[in-house]
Coordinates of N, CA and C in Angstrom, one line a residue:
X1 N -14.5 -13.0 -0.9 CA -13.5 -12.2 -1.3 C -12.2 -12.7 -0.7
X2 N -10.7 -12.7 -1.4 CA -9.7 -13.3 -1.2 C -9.0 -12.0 0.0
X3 N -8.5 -11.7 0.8 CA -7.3 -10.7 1.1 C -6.2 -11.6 1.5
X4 N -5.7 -10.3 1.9 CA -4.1 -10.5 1.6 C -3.3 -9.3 2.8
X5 N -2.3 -9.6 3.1 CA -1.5 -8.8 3.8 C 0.0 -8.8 2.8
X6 N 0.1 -7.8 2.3 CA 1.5 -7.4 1.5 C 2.7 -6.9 2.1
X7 N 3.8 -7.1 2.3 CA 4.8 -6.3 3.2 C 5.9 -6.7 2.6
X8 N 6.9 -6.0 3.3 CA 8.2 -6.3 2.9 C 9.1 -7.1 3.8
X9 N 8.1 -7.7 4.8 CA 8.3 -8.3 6.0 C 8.5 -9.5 6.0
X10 N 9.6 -10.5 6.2 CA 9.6 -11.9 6.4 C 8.4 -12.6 7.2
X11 N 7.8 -13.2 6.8 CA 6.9 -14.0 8.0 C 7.5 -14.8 9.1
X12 N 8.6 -15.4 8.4 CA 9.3 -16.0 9.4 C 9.6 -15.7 10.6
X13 N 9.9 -14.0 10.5 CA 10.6 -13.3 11.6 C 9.2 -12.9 12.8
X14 N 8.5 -13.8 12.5 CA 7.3 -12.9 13.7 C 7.3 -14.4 14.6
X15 N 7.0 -13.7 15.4 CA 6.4 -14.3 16.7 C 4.9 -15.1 16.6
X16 N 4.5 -16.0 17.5 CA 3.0 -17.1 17.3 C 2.5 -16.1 17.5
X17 N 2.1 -14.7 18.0 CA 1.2 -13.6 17.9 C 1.1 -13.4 16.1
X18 N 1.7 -12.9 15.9 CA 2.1 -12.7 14.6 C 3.0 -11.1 14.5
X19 N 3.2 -11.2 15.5 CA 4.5 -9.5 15.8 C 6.0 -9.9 14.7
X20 N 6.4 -8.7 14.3 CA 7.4 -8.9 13.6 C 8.7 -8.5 14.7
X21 N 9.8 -9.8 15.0 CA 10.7 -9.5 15.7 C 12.2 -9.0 15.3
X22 N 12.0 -8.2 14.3 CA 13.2 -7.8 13.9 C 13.2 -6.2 14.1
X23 N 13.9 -6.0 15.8 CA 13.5 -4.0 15.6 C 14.5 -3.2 14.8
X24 N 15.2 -3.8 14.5 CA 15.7 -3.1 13.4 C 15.5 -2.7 11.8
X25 N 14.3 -3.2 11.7 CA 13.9 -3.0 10.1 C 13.3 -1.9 10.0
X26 N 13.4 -0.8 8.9 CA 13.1 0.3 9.1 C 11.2 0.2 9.0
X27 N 10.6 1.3 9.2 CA 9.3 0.7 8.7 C 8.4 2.4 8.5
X28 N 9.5 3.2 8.0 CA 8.6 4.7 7.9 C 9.5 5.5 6.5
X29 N 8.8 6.1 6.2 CA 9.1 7.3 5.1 C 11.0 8.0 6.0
X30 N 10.2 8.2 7.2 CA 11.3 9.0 7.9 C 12.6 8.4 8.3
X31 N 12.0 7.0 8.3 CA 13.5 6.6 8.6 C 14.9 6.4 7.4
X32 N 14.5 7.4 6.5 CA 15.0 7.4 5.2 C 16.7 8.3 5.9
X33 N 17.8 8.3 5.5 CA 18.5 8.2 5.9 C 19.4 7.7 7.2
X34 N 18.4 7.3 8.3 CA 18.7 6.9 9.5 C 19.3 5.2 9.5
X35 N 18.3 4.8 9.1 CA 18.4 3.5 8.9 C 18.2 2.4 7.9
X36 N 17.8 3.7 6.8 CA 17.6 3.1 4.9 C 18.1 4.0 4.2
X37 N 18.6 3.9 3.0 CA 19.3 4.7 2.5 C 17.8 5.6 1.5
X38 N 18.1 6.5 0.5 CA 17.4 6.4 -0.4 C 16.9 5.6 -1.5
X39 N 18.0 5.3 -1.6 CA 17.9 4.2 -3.1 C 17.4 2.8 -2.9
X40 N 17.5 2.4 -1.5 CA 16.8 1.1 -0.8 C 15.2 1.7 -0.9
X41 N 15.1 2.7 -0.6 CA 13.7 3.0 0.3 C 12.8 3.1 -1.0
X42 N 13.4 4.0 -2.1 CA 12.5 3.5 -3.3 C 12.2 2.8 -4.0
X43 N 13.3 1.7 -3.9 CA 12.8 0.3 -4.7 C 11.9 -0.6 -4.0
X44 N 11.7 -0.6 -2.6 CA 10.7 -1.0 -1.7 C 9.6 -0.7 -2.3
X45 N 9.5 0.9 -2.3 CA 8.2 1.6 -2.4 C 7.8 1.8 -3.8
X46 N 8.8 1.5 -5.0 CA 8.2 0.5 -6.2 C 7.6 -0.3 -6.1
X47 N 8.3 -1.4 -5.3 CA 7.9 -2.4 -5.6 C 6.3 -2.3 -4.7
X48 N 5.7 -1.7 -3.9 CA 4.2 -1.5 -3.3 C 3.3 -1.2 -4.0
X49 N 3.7 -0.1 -5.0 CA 3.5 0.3 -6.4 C 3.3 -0.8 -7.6
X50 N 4.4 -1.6 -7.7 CA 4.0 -2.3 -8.3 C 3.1 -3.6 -8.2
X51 N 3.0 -3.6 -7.4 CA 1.7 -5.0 -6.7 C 0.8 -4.8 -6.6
X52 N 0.4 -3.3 -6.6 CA -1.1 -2.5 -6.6 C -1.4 -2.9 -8.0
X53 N -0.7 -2.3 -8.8 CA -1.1 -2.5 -10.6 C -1.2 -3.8 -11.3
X54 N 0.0 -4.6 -10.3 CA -0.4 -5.9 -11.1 C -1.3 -6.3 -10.7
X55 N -1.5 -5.9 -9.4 CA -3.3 -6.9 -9.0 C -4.5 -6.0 -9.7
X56 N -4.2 -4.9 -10.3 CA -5.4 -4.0 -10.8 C -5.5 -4.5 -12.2
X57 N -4.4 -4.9 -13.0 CA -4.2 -5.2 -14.3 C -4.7 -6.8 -14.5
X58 N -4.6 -7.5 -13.7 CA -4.8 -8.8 -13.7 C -6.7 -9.2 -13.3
X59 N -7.0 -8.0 -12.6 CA -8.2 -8.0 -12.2 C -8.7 -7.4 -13.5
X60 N -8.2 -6.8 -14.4 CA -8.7 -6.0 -15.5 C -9.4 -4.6 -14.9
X61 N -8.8 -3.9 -13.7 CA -9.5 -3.0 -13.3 C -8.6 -1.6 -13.3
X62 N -9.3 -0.5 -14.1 CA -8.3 1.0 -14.2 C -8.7 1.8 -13.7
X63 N -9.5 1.6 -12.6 CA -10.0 3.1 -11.6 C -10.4 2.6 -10.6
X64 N -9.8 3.1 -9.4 CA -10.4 3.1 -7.7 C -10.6 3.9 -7.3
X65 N -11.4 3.6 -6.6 CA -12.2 5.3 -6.1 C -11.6 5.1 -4.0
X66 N -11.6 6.5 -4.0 CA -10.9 6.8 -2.6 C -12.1 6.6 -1.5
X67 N -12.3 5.7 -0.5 CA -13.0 5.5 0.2 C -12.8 6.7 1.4
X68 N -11.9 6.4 1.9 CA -11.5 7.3 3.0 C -9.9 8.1 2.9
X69 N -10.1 9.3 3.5 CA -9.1 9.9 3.1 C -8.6 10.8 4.2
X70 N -7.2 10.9 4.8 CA -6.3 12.2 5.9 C -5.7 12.6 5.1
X71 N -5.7 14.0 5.1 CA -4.4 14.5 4.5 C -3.6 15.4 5.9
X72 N -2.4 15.5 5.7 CA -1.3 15.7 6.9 C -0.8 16.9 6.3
X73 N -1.5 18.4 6.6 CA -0.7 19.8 5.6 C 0.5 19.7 6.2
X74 N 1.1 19.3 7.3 CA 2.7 19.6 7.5 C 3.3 18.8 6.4
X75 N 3.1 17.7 6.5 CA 4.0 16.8 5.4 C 3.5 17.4 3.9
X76 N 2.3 17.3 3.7 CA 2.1 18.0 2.6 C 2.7 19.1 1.9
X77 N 3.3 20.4 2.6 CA 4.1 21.1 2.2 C 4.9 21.2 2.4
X78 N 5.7 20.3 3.0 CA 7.5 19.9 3.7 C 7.6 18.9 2.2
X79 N 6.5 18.0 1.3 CA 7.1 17.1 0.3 C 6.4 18.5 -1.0
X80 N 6.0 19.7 -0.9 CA 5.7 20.2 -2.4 C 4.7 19.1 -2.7
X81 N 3.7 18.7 -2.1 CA 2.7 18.1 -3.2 C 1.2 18.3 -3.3
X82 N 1.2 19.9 -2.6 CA -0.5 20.5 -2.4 C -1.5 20.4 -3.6
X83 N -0.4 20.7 -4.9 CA -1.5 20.9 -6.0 C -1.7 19.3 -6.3
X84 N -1.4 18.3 -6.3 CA -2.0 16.8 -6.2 C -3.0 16.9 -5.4
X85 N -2.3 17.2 -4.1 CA -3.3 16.5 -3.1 C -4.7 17.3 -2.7
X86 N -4.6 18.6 -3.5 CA -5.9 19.6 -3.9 C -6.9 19.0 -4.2
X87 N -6.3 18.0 -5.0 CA -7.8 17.3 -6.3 C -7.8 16.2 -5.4
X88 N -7.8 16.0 -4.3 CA -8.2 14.4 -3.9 C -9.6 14.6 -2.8
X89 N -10.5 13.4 -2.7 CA -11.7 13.9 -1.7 C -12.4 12.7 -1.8
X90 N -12.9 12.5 -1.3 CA -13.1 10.9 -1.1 C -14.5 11.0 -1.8
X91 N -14.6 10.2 -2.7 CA -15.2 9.5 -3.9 C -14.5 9.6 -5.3
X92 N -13.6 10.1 -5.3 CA -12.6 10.7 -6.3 C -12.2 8.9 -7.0
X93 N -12.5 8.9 -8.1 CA -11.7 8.3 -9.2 C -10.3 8.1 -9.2
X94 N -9.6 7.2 -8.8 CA -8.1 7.3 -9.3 C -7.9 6.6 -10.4
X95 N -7.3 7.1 -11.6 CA -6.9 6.0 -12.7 C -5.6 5.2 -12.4
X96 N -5.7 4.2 -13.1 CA -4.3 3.6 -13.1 C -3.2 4.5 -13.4
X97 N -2.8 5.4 -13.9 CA -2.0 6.7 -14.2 C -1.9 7.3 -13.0
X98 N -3.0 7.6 -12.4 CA -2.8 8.5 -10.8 C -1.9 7.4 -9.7
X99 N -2.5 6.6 -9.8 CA -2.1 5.7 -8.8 C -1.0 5.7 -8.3
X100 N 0.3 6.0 -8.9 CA 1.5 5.8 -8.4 C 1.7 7.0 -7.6
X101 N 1.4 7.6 -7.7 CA 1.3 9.0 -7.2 C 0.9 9.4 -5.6
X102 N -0.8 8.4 -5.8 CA -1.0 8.6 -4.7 C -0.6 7.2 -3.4
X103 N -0.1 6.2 -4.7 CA 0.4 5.4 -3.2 C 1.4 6.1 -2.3
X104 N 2.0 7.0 -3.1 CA 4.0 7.0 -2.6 C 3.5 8.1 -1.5
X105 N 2.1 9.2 -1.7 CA 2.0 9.8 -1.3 C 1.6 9.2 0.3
X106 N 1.3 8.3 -0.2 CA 0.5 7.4 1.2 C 1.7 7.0 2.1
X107 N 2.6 6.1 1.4 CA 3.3 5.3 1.8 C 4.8 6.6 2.4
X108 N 4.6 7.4 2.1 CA 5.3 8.5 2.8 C 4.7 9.0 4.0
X109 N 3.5 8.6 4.4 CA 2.4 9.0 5.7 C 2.4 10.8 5.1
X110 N 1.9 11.1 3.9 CA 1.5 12.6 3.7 C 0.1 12.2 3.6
X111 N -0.6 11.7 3.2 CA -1.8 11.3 3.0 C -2.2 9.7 4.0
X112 N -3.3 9.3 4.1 CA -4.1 8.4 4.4 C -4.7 8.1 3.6
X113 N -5.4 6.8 2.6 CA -6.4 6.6 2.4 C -6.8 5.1 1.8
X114 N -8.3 4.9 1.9 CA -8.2 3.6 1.4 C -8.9 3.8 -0.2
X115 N -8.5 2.7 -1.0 CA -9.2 2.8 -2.2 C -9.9 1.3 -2.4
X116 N -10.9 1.4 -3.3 CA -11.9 0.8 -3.4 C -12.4 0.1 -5.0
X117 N -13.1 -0.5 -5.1 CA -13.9 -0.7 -6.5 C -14.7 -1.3 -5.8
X118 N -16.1 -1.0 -5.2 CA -17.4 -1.8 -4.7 C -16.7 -3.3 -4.3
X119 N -17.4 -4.2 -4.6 CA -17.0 -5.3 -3.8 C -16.3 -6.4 -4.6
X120 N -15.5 -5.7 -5.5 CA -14.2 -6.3 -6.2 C -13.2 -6.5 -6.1
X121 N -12.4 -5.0 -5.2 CA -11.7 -4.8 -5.3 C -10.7 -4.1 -3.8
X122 N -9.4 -4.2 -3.2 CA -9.6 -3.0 -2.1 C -8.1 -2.9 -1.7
X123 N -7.6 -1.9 -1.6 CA -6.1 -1.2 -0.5 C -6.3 -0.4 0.5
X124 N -5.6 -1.2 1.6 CA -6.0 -0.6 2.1 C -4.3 -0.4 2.9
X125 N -4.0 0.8 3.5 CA -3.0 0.9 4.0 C -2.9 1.0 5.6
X126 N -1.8 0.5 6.5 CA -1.7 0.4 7.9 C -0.3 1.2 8.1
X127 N -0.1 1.2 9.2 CA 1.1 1.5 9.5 C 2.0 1.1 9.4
X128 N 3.3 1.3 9.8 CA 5.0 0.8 9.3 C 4.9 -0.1 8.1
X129 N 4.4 0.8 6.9 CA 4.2 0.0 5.5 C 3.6 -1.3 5.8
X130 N 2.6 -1.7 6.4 CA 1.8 -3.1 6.2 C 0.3 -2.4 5.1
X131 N 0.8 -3.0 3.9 CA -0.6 -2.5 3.0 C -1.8 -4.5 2.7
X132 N -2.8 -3.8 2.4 CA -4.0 -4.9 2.8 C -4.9 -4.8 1.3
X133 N -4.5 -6.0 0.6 CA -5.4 -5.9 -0.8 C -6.5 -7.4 -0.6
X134 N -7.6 -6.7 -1.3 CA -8.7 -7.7 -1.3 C -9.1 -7.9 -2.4
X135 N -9.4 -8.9 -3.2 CA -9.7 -9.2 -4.9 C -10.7 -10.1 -4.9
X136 N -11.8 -10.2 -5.5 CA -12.7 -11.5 -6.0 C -12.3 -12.1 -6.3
X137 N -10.8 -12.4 -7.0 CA -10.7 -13.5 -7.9 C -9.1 -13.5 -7.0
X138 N -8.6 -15.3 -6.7 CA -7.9 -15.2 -6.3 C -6.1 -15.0 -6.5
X139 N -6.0 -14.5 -8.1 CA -4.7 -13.5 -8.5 C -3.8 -14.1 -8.5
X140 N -3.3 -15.5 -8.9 CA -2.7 -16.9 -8.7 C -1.2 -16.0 -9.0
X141 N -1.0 -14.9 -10.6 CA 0.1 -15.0 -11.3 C 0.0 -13.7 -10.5
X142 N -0.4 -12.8 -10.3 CA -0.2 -11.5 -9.2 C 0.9 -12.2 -8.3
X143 N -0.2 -12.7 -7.1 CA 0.9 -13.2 -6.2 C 2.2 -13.5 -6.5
X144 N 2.4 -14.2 -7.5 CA 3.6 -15.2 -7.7 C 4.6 -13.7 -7.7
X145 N 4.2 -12.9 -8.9 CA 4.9 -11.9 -9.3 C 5.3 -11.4 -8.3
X146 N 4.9 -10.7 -7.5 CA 5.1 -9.8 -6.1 C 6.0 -11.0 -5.2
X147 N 5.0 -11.9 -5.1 CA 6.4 -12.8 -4.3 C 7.5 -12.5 -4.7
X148 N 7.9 -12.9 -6.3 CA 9.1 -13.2 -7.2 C 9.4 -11.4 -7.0
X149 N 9.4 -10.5 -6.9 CA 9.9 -9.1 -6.4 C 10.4 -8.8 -5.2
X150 N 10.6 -9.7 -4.0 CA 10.7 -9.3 -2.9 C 9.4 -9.1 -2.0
X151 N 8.8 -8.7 -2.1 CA 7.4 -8.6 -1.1 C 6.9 -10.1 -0.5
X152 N 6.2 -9.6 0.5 CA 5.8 -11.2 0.8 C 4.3 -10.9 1.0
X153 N 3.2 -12.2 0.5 CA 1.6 -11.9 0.6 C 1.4 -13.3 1.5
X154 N 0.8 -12.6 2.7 CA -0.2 -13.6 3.4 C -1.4 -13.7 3.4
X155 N -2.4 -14.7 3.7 CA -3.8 -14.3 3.6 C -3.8 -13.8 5.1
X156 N -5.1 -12.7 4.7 CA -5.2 -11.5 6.4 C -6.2 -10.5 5.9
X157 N -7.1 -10.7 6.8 CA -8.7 -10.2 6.5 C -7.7 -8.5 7.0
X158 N -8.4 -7.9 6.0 CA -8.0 -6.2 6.3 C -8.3 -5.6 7.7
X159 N -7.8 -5.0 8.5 CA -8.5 -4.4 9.9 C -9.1 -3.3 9.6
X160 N -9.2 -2.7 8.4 CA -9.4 -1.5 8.1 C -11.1 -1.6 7.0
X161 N -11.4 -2.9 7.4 CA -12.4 -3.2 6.4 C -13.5 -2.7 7.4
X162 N -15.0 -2.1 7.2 CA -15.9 -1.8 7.6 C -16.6 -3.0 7.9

């Protein structure tokens, strides 16, 4: 299985550990007016959105199922999104249609979770927006795309893998 480490993070900017040395890059839902505007923060969080689909689309794959799942009720009803996050529970189906929904929900830290397709497919999310995708096949024109968007993919075995 190929993985991958997706971010919005220069690799350049890290250290031979692999730490990222820029403290000023924002790296949370919350730092949404502090230190990112809105309009920055969602074309970011498109574009995480969009690198999930093209690698689901390229894989030919329209459902992932939720491995593991937190849900966070403060944030949950500070963002209005209980009746979504009602219907989630881990074996749950997501279609390509849900999907955008529940990354943003993720990538806002209202939710936690990983999603799955048996041993095809995998997202997995970390902290300060570092997300972690695994594919059987290695997604030559995916990559490129997401590169050519701003994002950057390195290979990086998931920490979140069992």
């Amino acid at each position: 299985m190929y993985s991958w480490r997706v971010t919005k993070y220069d690799p350049l900017n890290r250290d031979i550990n692999g730490f990222y040395l820029d403290s000023n890059e924002w790296t949370c839902f919350s730092d949404v007016g502090k230190t990112v505007s809105l309009e920055k923060y969602l074309q970011v969080e498109q574009k995480y959105v969009n690198a999930i689909i093209a690698f689901m689309n390229e894989m030919d794959i329209n459902k992932l199922y939720i491995n593991d799942l937190e849900q966070y009720s403060e944030e949950i009803r500070a963002q209005n999104v209980t009746e979504f996050v009602s219907k989630l529970w881990i074996g749950k189906g997501i279609t390509i249609g849900e999907i955008e929904e529940l990354i943003k929900l993720t990538l806002r830290n209202i939710i936690w979770c990983k999603l799955e397709l048996k041993k095809q497919f995998f997202v997995h999310f970390g902290y300060d927006y570092y997300m972690y995708i695994g594919a059987r096949e290695n997604c030559y024109r995916t990559q490129e795309k997401v590169t050519s968007s701003g994002l950057y993919i390195e290979e990086f075995v998931s920490p979140y893998l069992k």
